[in-house]
Amino acid sequence: MNILAIESSCDETAAAVVSGDPKNLDETLKLESNVVVSQIDIFKAYGGVIPEVAARSHLEAILPVVKKALKDADKTWDDIDAIAVTHTPGLLGSLLIGTLTARTLAILHNKPLYAVHHLKSHIYANWLTNDSLPEFPLIALVISGGHTQIIKMNQHNHFDIIGTTRDDAVGECFDKVAKILGLPYPGGPAIAEKAKQGDPKKYHFPHPKLTSAPRDKNQPDNPSLDFSFSGLKTAVLRTAQEIANVPISTPSGELKNLLADGQKADLAASFQKTAIDILLEKLGQALTENPDVKSIVIAGGVSANQALRKKAIQEFGEDRVFFPEPKFSGDNAAMVGASALYEIKSGVEPTDPYSLNILPRSVIS
Ligand SMILES: Nc1ncnc2c1ncn2[C@@H]1O[C@H](COP(=O)(O)OP(=O)(O)OP(=O)(O)O)[C@@H](O)[C@H]1O
Ligand SMILES: [Mg+2]
């Protein structure tokens, strides 16, 4: 079965062709093509994504990207058995371009349409190209620009969120700290690079301990597995102001000109160490509470971080921890195709292209 997959939830316009026999996916899943057009160069100038600009860029890129994915895979529409598209969560305008394109192509070429959740796709990036595959039950740590979640999966396409962030996502925190230090967007890779020159033990930032139940009833009810990253971002800001010897009323945008290069490197290294420690402590706790878990799957843009990979392998063992190939950590359509194929394997029915609902939801359901 050949799936044409489309992803446009944030600032990457992507299409891919993924093939596999849904009855025997663990052995047959194959990536035929993978095209990603990133808008990073546009948003570097602004230091972050502007939703309206992102949507317009998707509109320009999407049809050429789909065409190239088919060409690279050496497939025509006759070879494609189904279309998969990210329907939520993400920026509404960006999602609309991808979903409207997929719906139109599904109607035009008379193909079944699968609407895929973006975070499921991040998890399924781990089934794309790895030699060995994770075993169930597993715990997935999804760490991206918009989400930080610990999810238990007892089987394919079964997701139980057991921990989530109460405020900022960890990727968002990398991006905001990078901005304070005057590093380019996206902040994650820039912080990781700067941290190489710094001392990770120079500054001590707090590890939040959540003890009260979440206010939102839809959130998991084990507060100790929840995350909070907004305090870490503020702690870095206050430390930067202290080092620069300026009052706390000093705007964060001014600090980059007041800090020496070595101070920025120490702040980046200490922040990165704290963020990784917080993530892995909670992951360790989730494993203690779920002793039946066989594999750990780490997914989402922040999973590209090499220091995190190294420490996770040290703590949990190389055989037990899985990461996507770094190029599949961030947004791409190959992971959407893989996710759709495992949905089909699990018996999920296609969506009606005339009534696809893309209202954003922040939980996997
Ligand atoms: N090497 C790295 N170290 C730390 N963070 C990184 C690294 N590379 C990328 N990131 C971060 O990953 C995030 C982007 O990941 P991703 O594309 O999965 O997020 P998103 O799609 O915007 O959000 P979501 O998937 O929650 O909808 C950014 O915050 C970026 O800074
Ligand atoms: Mg993403």
mmCIF file of C-alpha atoms and ligand atoms in Angstrom:
data_model
loop_
_atom_site.group_PDB
_atom_site.id
_atom_site.type_symbol
_atom_site.label_atom_id
_atom_site.label_comp_id
_atom_site.label_asym_id
_atom_site.label_seq_id
_atom_site.Cartn_x
_atom_site.Cartn_y
_atom_site.Cartn_z
ATOM 1 C CA MET A 1 0.000 0.000 0.000
ATOM 2 C CA ASN A 2 1.382 3.420 -0.999
ATOM 3 C CA ILE A 3 0.432 6.451 1.116
ATOM 4 C CA LEU A 4 0.923 10.036 -0.004
ATOM 5 C CA ALA A 5 1.357 11.982 3.255
ATOM 6 C CA ILE A 6 1.100 15.739 3.813
ATOM 7 C CA GLU A 7 2.272 17.808 6.811
ATOM 8 C CA SER A 8 1.776 21.569 7.246
ATOM 9 C CA SER A 9 0.994 22.106 10.942
ATOM 10 C CA CYS A 10 3.603 24.793 11.659
ATOM 11 C CA ASP A 11 6.437 26.146 9.506
ATOM 12 C CA GLU A 12 7.422 23.128 7.383
ATOM 13 C CA THR A 13 5.588 22.241 4.169
ATOM 14 C CA ALA A 14 6.178 18.530 3.676
ATOM 15 C CA ALA A 15 5.041 15.581 1.593
ATOM 16 C CA ALA A 16 6.249 11.991 1.458
ATOM 17 C CA VAL A 17 5.389 8.637 -0.029
ATOM 18 C CA VAL A 18 5.513 5.777 2.469
ATOM 19 C CA SER A 19 4.700 2.190 1.541
ATOM 20 C CA GLY A 20 4.006 -0.971 3.482
ATOM 21 C CA ASP A 21 1.743 -3.960 3.899
ATOM 22 C CA PRO A 22 -0.564 -3.029 6.823
ATOM 23 C CA LYS A 23 -0.727 -6.726 7.838
ATOM 24 C CA ASN A 24 3.053 -6.929 8.174
ATOM 25 C CA LEU A 25 4.204 -3.346 8.712
ATOM 26 C CA ASP A 26 7.086 -3.992 11.082
ATOM 27 C CA GLU A 27 8.876 -5.719 8.219
ATOM 28 C CA THR A 28 7.577 -3.920 5.130
ATOM 29 C CA LEU A 29 7.371 -0.201 5.960
ATOM 30 C CA LYS A 30 9.464 1.732 3.452
ATOM 31 C CA LEU A 31 10.135 5.407 2.838
ATOM 32 C CA GLU A 32 9.893 6.075 -0.912
ATOM 33 C CA SER A 33 10.355 9.852 -0.827
ATOM 34 C CA ASN A 34 10.527 12.674 1.690
ATOM 35 C CA VAL A 35 10.301 16.367 0.772
ATOM 36 C CA VAL A 36 10.466 19.128 3.386
ATOM 37 C CA VAL A 37 10.444 22.842 2.580
ATOM 38 C CA SER A 38 11.227 24.744 5.758
ATOM 39 C CA GLN A 39 10.245 28.352 6.415
ATOM 40 C CA ILE A 40 13.021 28.755 8.994
ATOM 41 C CA ASP A 41 14.931 31.230 6.810
ATOM 42 C CA ILE A 42 11.871 33.493 6.662
ATOM 43 C CA PHE A 43 11.276 33.374 10.425
ATOM 44 C CA LYS A 44 14.934 33.811 11.441
ATOM 45 C CA ALA A 45 14.487 37.492 10.654
ATOM 46 C CA TYR A 46 11.542 37.736 13.083
ATOM 47 C CA GLY A 47 12.798 35.384 15.823
ATOM 48 C CA GLY A 48 9.633 33.256 15.672
ATOM 49 C CA VAL A 49 6.756 32.043 13.506
ATOM 50 C CA ILE A 50 4.157 34.523 12.226
ATOM 51 C CA PRO A 51 1.043 32.379 11.599
ATOM 52 C CA GLU A 52 -0.328 34.416 8.671
ATOM 53 C CA VAL A 53 3.051 34.399 6.886
ATOM 54 C CA ALA A 54 3.407 30.652 7.543
ATOM 55 C CA ALA A 55 0.000 29.949 5.965
ATOM 56 C CA ARG A 56 0.843 32.000 2.867
ATOM 57 C CA SER A 57 4.181 30.183 2.480
ATOM 58 C CA HIS A 58 2.427 26.811 2.736
ATOM 59 C CA LEU A 59 0.039 27.918 0.007
ATOM 60 C CA GLU A 60 2.947 28.682 -2.338
ATOM 61 C CA ALA A 61 4.875 25.509 -1.584
ATOM 62 C CA ILE A 62 2.325 22.774 -1.096
ATOM 63 C CA LEU A 63 1.525 21.667 -4.652
ATOM 64 C CA PRO A 64 5.174 21.696 -5.847
ATOM 65 C CA VAL A 65 6.135 19.756 -2.693
ATOM 66 C CA VAL A 66 3.449 17.098 -3.338
ATOM 67 C CA LYS A 67 4.505 16.875 -6.985
ATOM 68 C CA LYS A 68 8.165 16.394 -6.012
ATOM 69 C CA ALA A 69 7.300 13.714 -3.439
ATOM 70 C CA LEU A 70 5.521 11.715 -6.172
ATOM 71 C CA LYS A 71 8.369 12.277 -8.638
ATOM 72 C CA ASP A 72 11.113 11.314 -6.140
ATOM 73 C CA ALA A 73 9.188 8.139 -5.323
ATOM 74 C CA ASP A 74 8.760 7.451 -9.040
ATOM 75 C CA LYS A 75 4.993 7.126 -8.527
ATOM 76 C CA THR A 76 1.935 8.475 -10.325
ATOM 77 C CA TRP A 77 -1.504 8.996 -8.792
ATOM 78 C CA ASP A 78 -2.458 5.528 -10.069
ATOM 79 C CA ASP A 79 0.151 4.041 -7.701
ATOM 80 C CA ILE A 80 -1.166 5.884 -4.629
ATOM 81 C CA ASP A 81 -3.664 3.934 -2.499
ATOM 82 C CA ALA A 82 -4.487 6.573 0.127
ATOM 83 C CA ILE A 83 -3.741 10.119 1.287
ATOM 84 C CA ALA A 84 -2.812 11.009 4.877
ATOM 85 C CA VAL A 85 -2.734 14.513 6.315
ATOM 86 C CA THR A 86 -1.988 16.165 9.651
ATOM 87 C CA HIS A 87 -5.317 17.548 10.869
ATOM 88 C CA THR A 88 -4.418 18.738 14.380
ATOM 89 C CA PRO A 89 -2.814 20.209 16.520
ATOM 90 C CA GLY A 90 -1.036 23.166 14.951
ATOM 91 C CA LEU A 91 -1.506 26.669 13.584
ATOM 92 C CA LEU A 92 -5.012 26.928 12.182
ATOM 93 C CA GLY A 93 -4.070 28.706 8.926
ATOM 94 C CA SER A 94 -1.203 26.288 8.304
ATOM 95 C CA LEU A 95 -3.382 23.236 8.997
ATOM 96 C CA LEU A 96 -6.070 24.583 6.685
ATOM 97 C CA ILE A 97 -3.681 24.665 3.707
ATOM 98 C CA GLY A 98 -2.567 21.057 4.251
ATOM 99 C CA THR A 99 -6.007 19.655 4.977
ATOM 100 C CA LEU A 100 -7.740 21.514 2.139
ATOM 101 C CA THR A 101 -5.058 20.307 -0.277
ATOM 102 C CA ALA A 102 -5.398 16.715 0.953
ATOM 103 C CA ARG A 103 -9.195 16.829 0.840
ATOM 104 C CA THR A 104 -9.196 18.239 -2.684
ATOM 105 C CA LEU A 105 -6.639 15.670 -3.912
ATOM 106 C CA ALA A 106 -8.614 12.853 -2.246
ATOM 107 C CA ILE A 107 -11.813 13.927 -4.024
ATOM 108 C CA LEU A 108 -10.062 14.601 -7.346
ATOM 109 C CA HIS A 109 -8.179 11.285 -7.457
ATOM 110 C CA ASN A 110 -10.820 9.280 -5.600
ATOM 111 C CA LYS A 111 -8.501 8.115 -2.800
ATOM 112 C CA PRO A 112 -9.351 7.337 0.835
ATOM 113 C CA LEU A 113 -8.249 10.092 3.215
ATOM 114 C CA TYR A 114 -6.711 9.537 6.673
ATOM 115 C CA ALA A 115 -6.590 12.459 9.108
ATOM 116 C CA VAL A 116 -3.619 11.985 11.425
ATOM 117 C CA HIS A 117 -2.823 13.580 14.790
ATOM 118 C CA HIS A 118 0.528 15.417 14.668
ATOM 119 C CA LEU A 119 1.845 14.044 17.986
ATOM 120 C CA LYS A 120 1.035 10.461 17.008
ATOM 121 C CA SER A 121 3.107 11.099 13.899
ATOM 122 C CA HIS A 122 6.056 12.366 15.972
ATOM 123 C CA ILE A 123 5.910 9.093 17.936
ATOM 124 C CA TYR A 124 5.681 7.014 14.736
ATOM 125 C CA ALA A 125 8.848 8.657 13.364
ATOM 126 C CA ASN A 126 10.480 5.941 15.497
ATOM 127 C CA TRP A 127 9.034 3.221 13.263
ATOM 128 C CA LEU A 128 10.318 4.805 10.044
ATOM 129 C CA THR A 129 13.948 3.890 9.608
ATOM 130 C CA ASN A 130 15.259 2.220 12.769
ATOM 131 C CA ASP A 131 16.770 -1.262 12.412
ATOM 132 C CA SER A 132 15.150 -2.569 15.569
ATOM 133 C CA LEU A 133 11.674 -1.484 16.687
ATOM 134 C CA PRO A 134 10.266 -0.547 20.105
ATOM 135 C CA GLU A 135 8.321 -3.180 22.033
ATOM 136 C CA PHE A 136 4.996 -2.750 23.853
ATOM 137 C CA PRO A 137 4.083 -1.686 26.458
ATOM 138 C CA LEU A 138 6.168 1.418 25.925
ATOM 139 C CA ILE A 139 6.446 4.944 27.215
ATOM 140 C CA ALA A 140 6.768 7.810 24.743
ATOM 141 C CA LEU A 141 8.263 11.134 25.765
ATOM 142 C CA VAL A 142 6.989 13.690 23.247
ATOM 143 C CA ILE A 143 9.101 16.853 23.410
ATOM 144 C CA SER A 144 8.424 19.468 20.770
ATOM 145 C CA GLY A 145 7.825 23.147 20.162
ATOM 146 C CA GLY A 146 4.220 22.976 21.373
ATOM 147 C CA HIS A 147 4.034 19.896 23.621
ATOM 148 C CA THR A 148 5.744 18.019 26.445
ATOM 149 C CA GLN A 149 3.950 14.776 27.245
ATOM 150 C CA ILE A 150 4.582 11.347 28.707
ATOM 151 C CA ILE A 151 2.359 8.834 26.951
ATOM 152 C CA LYS A 152 1.906 5.139 27.700
ATOM 153 C CA MET A 153 1.175 2.883 24.735
ATOM 154 C CA ASN A 154 0.071 -0.680 25.462
ATOM 155 C CA GLN A 155 -0.264 -1.416 21.758
ATOM 156 C CA HIS A 156 -0.180 0.348 18.398
ATOM 157 C CA ASN A 157 -2.499 3.328 18.086
ATOM 158 C CA HIS A 158 -3.409 3.289 21.785
ATOM 159 C CA PHE A 159 -2.325 6.401 23.697
ATOM 160 C CA ASP A 160 -2.707 7.125 27.397
ATOM 161 C CA ILE A 161 -1.332 10.526 28.450
ATOM 162 C CA ILE A 162 0.143 10.121 31.939
ATOM 163 C CA GLY A 163 2.044 13.424 32.175
ATOM 164 C CA THR A 164 1.894 16.778 30.419
ATOM 165 C CA THR A 165 3.144 20.333 30.747
ATOM 166 C CA ARG A 166 1.025 22.755 32.725
ATOM 167 C CA ASP A 167 2.446 25.769 30.861
ATOM 168 C CA ASP A 168 5.265 26.097 28.297
ATOM 169 C CA ALA A 169 6.523 23.222 26.168
ATOM 170 C CA VAL A 170 10.203 22.375 26.526
ATOM 171 C CA GLY A 171 10.974 23.330 22.886
ATOM 172 C CA GLU A 172 9.269 26.680 23.424
ATOM 173 C CA CYS A 173 11.489 27.140 26.498
ATOM 174 C CA PHE A 174 14.637 26.456 24.397
ATOM 175 C CA ASP A 175 13.381 29.031 21.870
ATOM 176 C CA LYS A 176 12.665 31.690 24.541
ATOM 177 C CA VAL A 177 15.973 31.204 26.370
ATOM 178 C CA ALA A 178 17.792 31.458 23.022
ATOM 179 C CA LYS A 179 16.045 34.782 22.433
ATOM 180 C CA ILE A 180 17.245 36.089 25.830
ATOM 181 C CA LEU A 181 20.810 35.091 24.884
ATOM 182 C CA GLY A 182 20.539 36.677 21.419
ATOM 183 C CA LEU A 183 20.831 33.301 19.645
ATOM 184 C CA PRO A 184 19.013 32.685 16.342
ATOM 185 C CA TYR A 185 15.635 31.008 15.778
ATOM 186 C CA PRO A 186 14.978 28.120 16.171
ATOM 187 C CA GLY A 187 16.517 28.222 19.625
ATOM 188 C CA GLY A 188 16.987 24.490 20.263
ATOM 189 C CA PRO A 189 19.873 23.824 17.863
ATOM 190 C CA ALA A 190 21.416 27.243 18.684
ATOM 191 C CA ILE A 191 21.366 26.550 22.450
ATOM 192 C CA ALA A 192 22.792 23.042 21.876
ATOM 193 C CA GLU A 193 25.674 24.537 19.856
ATOM 194 C CA LYS A 194 26.401 27.334 22.336
ATOM 195 C CA ALA A 195 26.213 24.910 25.287
ATOM 196 C CA LYS A 196 29.220 23.013 23.899
ATOM 197 C CA GLN A 197 31.479 25.935 24.940
ATOM 198 C CA GLY A 198 29.881 26.416 28.392
ATOM 199 C CA ASP A 199 29.955 24.919 31.887
ATOM 200 C CA PRO A 200 26.687 23.050 32.594
ATOM 201 C CA LYS A 201 27.305 23.254 36.364
ATOM 202 C CA LYS A 202 27.950 26.996 36.484
ATOM 203 C CA TYR A 203 24.367 27.999 37.344
ATOM 204 C CA HIS A 204 21.746 26.049 39.295
ATOM 205 C CA PHE A 205 18.174 26.399 38.098
ATOM 206 C CA PRO A 206 15.158 24.987 39.975
ATOM 207 C CA HIS A 207 13.439 21.683 39.190
ATOM 208 C CA PRO A 208 9.702 22.277 39.681
ATOM 209 C CA LYS A 209 7.787 19.787 41.823
ATOM 210 C CA LEU A 210 4.075 19.696 41.048
ATOM 211 C CA THR A 211 1.924 18.397 43.839
ATOM 212 C CA SER A 212 -1.578 19.771 43.227
ATOM 213 C CA ALA A 213 -4.082 18.246 40.823
ATOM 214 C CA PRO A 214 -4.464 19.914 37.413
ATOM 215 C CA ARG A 215 -7.269 22.412 37.030
ATOM 216 C CA ASP A 216 -8.191 21.012 33.633
ATOM 217 C CA LYS A 217 -10.179 17.788 34.114
ATOM 218 C CA ASN A 218 -9.030 16.534 30.696
ATOM 219 C CA GLN A 219 -5.435 16.431 31.895
ATOM 220 C CA PRO A 220 -3.866 13.390 33.544
ATOM 221 C CA ASP A 221 -4.417 13.210 37.298
ATOM 222 C CA ASN A 222 -0.901 12.325 38.485
ATOM 223 C CA PRO A 223 0.591 15.764 39.225
ATOM 224 C CA SER A 224 4.058 14.394 39.908
ATOM 225 C CA LEU A 225 4.437 13.346 36.253
ATOM 226 C CA ASP A 226 3.467 16.800 34.977
ATOM 227 C CA PHE A 227 5.978 19.371 33.772
ATOM 228 C CA SER A 228 6.281 23.128 34.168
ATOM 229 C CA PHE A 229 8.840 25.033 32.102
ATOM 230 C CA SER A 230 7.761 28.663 32.457
ATOM 231 C CA GLY A 231 9.654 28.998 35.771
ATOM 232 C CA LEU A 232 12.891 27.720 34.209
ATOM 233 C CA LYS A 233 12.691 30.356 31.485
ATOM 234 C CA THR A 234 12.188 33.075 34.147
ATOM 235 C CA ALA A 235 15.059 31.663 36.258
ATOM 236 C CA VAL A 236 17.417 32.007 33.279
ATOM 237 C CA LEU A 237 16.181 35.570 32.726
ATOM 238 C CA ARG A 238 16.718 36.553 36.367
ATOM 239 C CA THR A 239 20.206 34.973 36.441
ATOM 240 C CA ALA A 240 21.137 36.782 33.210
ATOM 241 C CA GLN A 241 19.969 40.077 34.736
ATOM 242 C CA GLU A 242 21.959 39.357 37.894
ATOM 243 C CA ILE A 243 25.156 38.560 35.965
ATOM 244 C CA ALA A 244 24.710 41.663 33.819
ATOM 245 C CA ASN A 245 24.167 43.597 37.045
ATOM 246 C CA VAL A 246 20.942 45.240 35.881
ATOM 247 C CA PRO A 247 17.532 45.507 37.615
ATOM 248 C CA ILE A 248 14.824 42.903 36.959
ATOM 249 C CA SER A 249 12.832 45.565 35.102
ATOM 250 C CA THR A 250 15.463 45.463 32.304
ATOM 251 C CA PRO A 251 13.747 44.132 29.143
ATOM 252 C CA SER A 252 14.956 40.642 28.154
ATOM 253 C CA GLY A 253 15.786 41.930 24.649
ATOM 254 C CA GLU A 254 18.558 44.142 26.053
ATOM 255 C CA LEU A 255 20.476 41.360 27.803
ATOM 256 C CA LYS A 256 22.137 39.944 24.702
ATOM 257 C CA ASN A 257 24.192 43.147 24.463
ATOM 258 C CA LEU A 258 25.144 43.108 28.151
ATOM 259 C CA LEU A 259 26.374 39.520 28.506
ATOM 260 C CA ALA A 260 29.848 38.303 27.525
ATOM 261 C CA ASP A 261 30.118 35.357 25.153
ATOM 262 C CA GLY A 262 31.389 33.034 27.905
ATOM 263 C CA GLN A 263 28.485 33.985 30.166
ATOM 264 C CA LYS A 264 26.018 33.185 27.374
ATOM 265 C CA ALA A 265 27.697 29.798 26.841
ATOM 266 C CA ASP A 266 27.519 28.980 30.597
ATOM 267 C CA LEU A 267 23.849 30.030 30.733
ATOM 268 C CA ALA A 268 23.051 27.917 27.627
ATOM 269 C CA ALA A 269 24.889 24.872 29.042
ATOM 270 C CA SER A 270 23.331 25.175 32.519
ATOM 271 C CA PHE A 271 19.838 25.702 31.070
ATOM 272 C CA GLN A 272 20.189 22.749 28.679
ATOM 273 C CA LYS A 273 21.421 20.474 31.489
ATOM 274 C CA THR A 274 18.481 21.485 33.720
ATOM 275 C CA ALA A 275 15.894 20.980 30.958
ATOM 276 C CA ILE A 276 17.324 17.520 30.139
ATOM 277 C CA ASP A 277 17.523 16.545 33.829
ATOM 278 C CA ILE A 278 13.883 17.551 34.382
ATOM 279 C CA LEU A 279 12.714 15.554 31.334
ATOM 280 C CA LEU A 280 14.686 12.442 32.242
ATOM 281 C CA GLU A 281 13.783 12.570 35.958
ATOM 282 C CA LYS A 282 10.068 12.520 35.081
ATOM 283 C CA LEU A 283 10.655 9.818 32.504
ATOM 284 C CA GLY A 284 12.508 7.761 35.137
ATOM 285 C CA GLN A 285 9.625 8.236 37.553
ATOM 286 C CA ALA A 286 7.095 7.158 34.890
ATOM 287 C CA LEU A 287 9.157 3.997 34.348
ATOM 288 C CA THR A 288 9.230 3.251 38.078
ATOM 289 C CA GLU A 289 5.448 3.633 38.195
ATOM 290 C CA ASN A 290 5.036 1.415 35.120
ATOM 291 C CA PRO A 291 7.364 -1.544 35.655
ATOM 292 C CA ASP A 292 5.802 -3.479 32.750
ATOM 293 C CA VAL A 293 7.266 -1.031 30.195
ATOM 294 C CA LYS A 294 9.714 -2.615 27.747
ATOM 295 C CA SER A 295 10.766 0.317 25.540
ATOM 296 C CA ILE A 296 11.157 4.090 25.742
ATOM 297 C CA VAL A 297 10.427 6.183 22.660
ATOM 298 C CA ILE A 298 11.595 9.791 22.530
ATOM 299 C CA ALA A 299 10.031 11.983 19.842
ATOM 300 C CA GLY A 300 9.472 15.559 18.625
ATOM 301 C CA GLY A 301 11.893 18.336 17.643
ATOM 302 C CA VAL A 302 13.773 18.411 20.980
ATOM 303 C CA SER A 303 14.596 14.701 20.583
ATOM 304 C CA ALA A 304 17.252 15.822 18.067
ATOM 305 C CA ASN A 305 19.288 17.155 21.011
ATOM 306 C CA GLN A 306 22.518 15.143 21.226
ATOM 307 C CA ALA A 307 23.162 15.819 24.938
ATOM 308 C CA LEU A 308 19.669 14.502 25.726
ATOM 309 C CA ARG A 309 20.236 11.406 23.583
ATOM 310 C CA LYS A 310 23.540 10.673 25.300
ATOM 311 C CA LYS A 311 22.142 11.048 28.813
ATOM 312 C CA ALA A 312 18.967 9.033 28.043
ATOM 313 C CA ILE A 313 21.075 6.168 26.693
ATOM 314 C CA GLN A 314 23.370 6.359 29.755
ATOM 315 C CA GLU A 315 20.412 6.220 32.139
ATOM 316 C CA PHE A 316 18.068 3.784 30.447
ATOM 317 C CA GLY A 317 20.341 1.672 28.204
ATOM 318 C CA GLU A 318 20.957 1.688 24.455
ATOM 319 C CA ASP A 319 18.715 -1.336 23.822
ATOM 320 C CA ARG A 320 15.734 0.199 25.581
ATOM 321 C CA VAL A 321 15.675 3.809 24.297
ATOM 322 C CA PHE A 322 14.567 4.725 20.788
ATOM 323 C CA PHE A 323 14.996 8.021 18.926
ATOM 324 C CA PRO A 324 14.017 8.910 15.366
ATOM 325 C CA GLU A 325 16.813 9.549 12.900
ATOM 326 C CA PRO A 326 17.614 13.236 13.696
ATOM 327 C CA LYS A 327 16.168 14.440 10.366
ATOM 328 C CA PHE A 328 12.819 12.906 11.390
ATOM 329 C CA SER A 329 12.750 14.498 14.870
ATOM 330 C CA GLY A 330 11.244 17.754 13.601
ATOM 331 C CA ASP A 331 8.179 18.115 11.400
ATOM 332 C CA ASN A 332 8.079 15.977 8.245
ATOM 333 C CA ALA A 333 5.481 14.025 6.274
ATOM 334 C CA ALA A 334 7.246 10.645 6.369
ATOM 335 C CA MET A 335 6.160 10.274 10.005
ATOM 336 C CA VAL A 336 2.564 11.119 8.976
ATOM 337 C CA GLY A 337 2.633 8.299 6.416
ATOM 338 C CA ALA A 338 4.025 5.829 8.981
ATOM 339 C CA SER A 339 1.404 6.876 11.526
ATOM 340 C CA ALA A 340 -1.411 6.471 8.970
ATOM 341 C CA LEU A 341 -0.214 2.992 7.989
ATOM 342 C CA TYR A 342 -0.258 1.879 11.654
ATOM 343 C CA GLU A 343 -3.752 3.410 12.001
ATOM 344 C CA ILE A 344 -4.909 1.380 8.992
ATOM 345 C CA LYS A 345 -3.312 -1.717 10.559
ATOM 346 C CA SER A 346 -5.325 -0.981 13.728
ATOM 347 C CA GLY A 347 -8.585 -0.827 11.753
ATOM 348 C CA VAL A 348 -9.096 2.944 11.669
ATOM 349 C CA GLU A 349 -11.540 3.968 8.929
ATOM 350 C CA PRO A 350 -10.822 6.751 6.413
ATOM 351 C CA THR A 351 -12.280 10.204 6.951
ATOM 352 C CA ASP A 352 -14.940 11.795 4.753
ATOM 353 C CA PRO A 353 -13.028 14.447 2.756
ATOM 354 C CA TYR A 354 -16.190 16.575 2.602
ATOM 355 C CA SER A 355 -16.473 16.849 6.380
ATOM 356 C CA LEU A 356 -12.956 16.625 7.834
ATOM 357 C CA ASN A 357 -12.982 18.483 11.124
ATOM 358 C CA ILE A 358 -9.682 20.209 11.853
ATOM 359 C CA LEU A 359 -10.597 22.029 15.041
ATOM 360 C CA PRO A 360 -7.310 22.071 16.996
ATOM 361 C CA ARG A 361 -7.106 19.852 20.057
ATOM 362 C CA SER A 362 -4.095 19.664 22.303
ATOM 363 C CA VAL A 363 -4.541 16.105 23.526
ATOM 364 C CA ILE A 364 -4.239 12.835 21.686
ATOM 365 C CA SER A 365 -7.671 11.344 21.233
HETATM 366 N N1 LIG B 1 18.925 20.072 18.931
HETATM 367 C C1 LIG B 1 17.872 20.553 19.561
HETATM 368 N N2 LIG B 1 17.887 20.715 20.910
HETATM 369 C C2 LIG B 1 16.808 21.215 21.570
HETATM 370 N N3 LIG B 1 15.671 21.585 20.949
HETATM 371 C C3 LIG B 1 15.604 21.453 19.607
HETATM 372 C C4 LIG B 1 16.686 20.931 18.849
HETATM 373 N N4 LIG B 1 16.325 20.935 17.545
HETATM 374 C C5 LIG B 1 15.071 21.446 17.491
HETATM 375 N N5 LIG B 1 14.632 21.761 18.727
HETATM 376 C C6 LIG B 1 13.364 22.388 19.105
HETATM 377 O O1 LIG B 1 12.300 21.614 18.631
HETATM 378 C C7 LIG B 1 11.165 22.458 18.425
HETATM 379 C C8 LIG B 1 10.543 22.163 17.100
HETATM 380 O O2 LIG B 1 10.063 20.851 17.166
HETATM 381 P P1 LIG B 1 8.763 20.441 16.366
HETATM 382 O O3 LIG B 1 8.945 20.834 14.962
HETATM 383 O O4 LIG B 1 8.494 19.042 16.665
HETATM 384 O O5 LIG B 1 7.711 21.373 17.099
HETATM 385 P P2 LIG B 1 6.346 21.933 16.524
HETATM 386 O O6 LIG B 1 5.923 21.077 15.387
HETATM 387 O O7 LIG B 1 6.515 23.387 16.318
HETATM 388 O O8 LIG B 1 5.392 21.699 17.771
HETATM 389 P P3 LIG B 1 4.363 20.465 17.960
HETATM 390 O O9 LIG B 1 5.015 19.263 17.370
HETATM 391 O O10 LIG B 1 4.193 20.389 19.434
HETATM 392 O O11 LIG B 1 3.130 20.880 17.244
HETATM 393 C C9 LIG B 1 11.657 23.887 18.523
HETATM 394 O O12 LIG B 1 11.237 24.417 19.772
HETATM 395 C C10 LIG B 1 13.170 23.747 18.465
HETATM 396 O O13 LIG B 1 13.870 24.753 19.152
HETATM 397 MG MG MG B 2 5.930 19.047 15.493
#
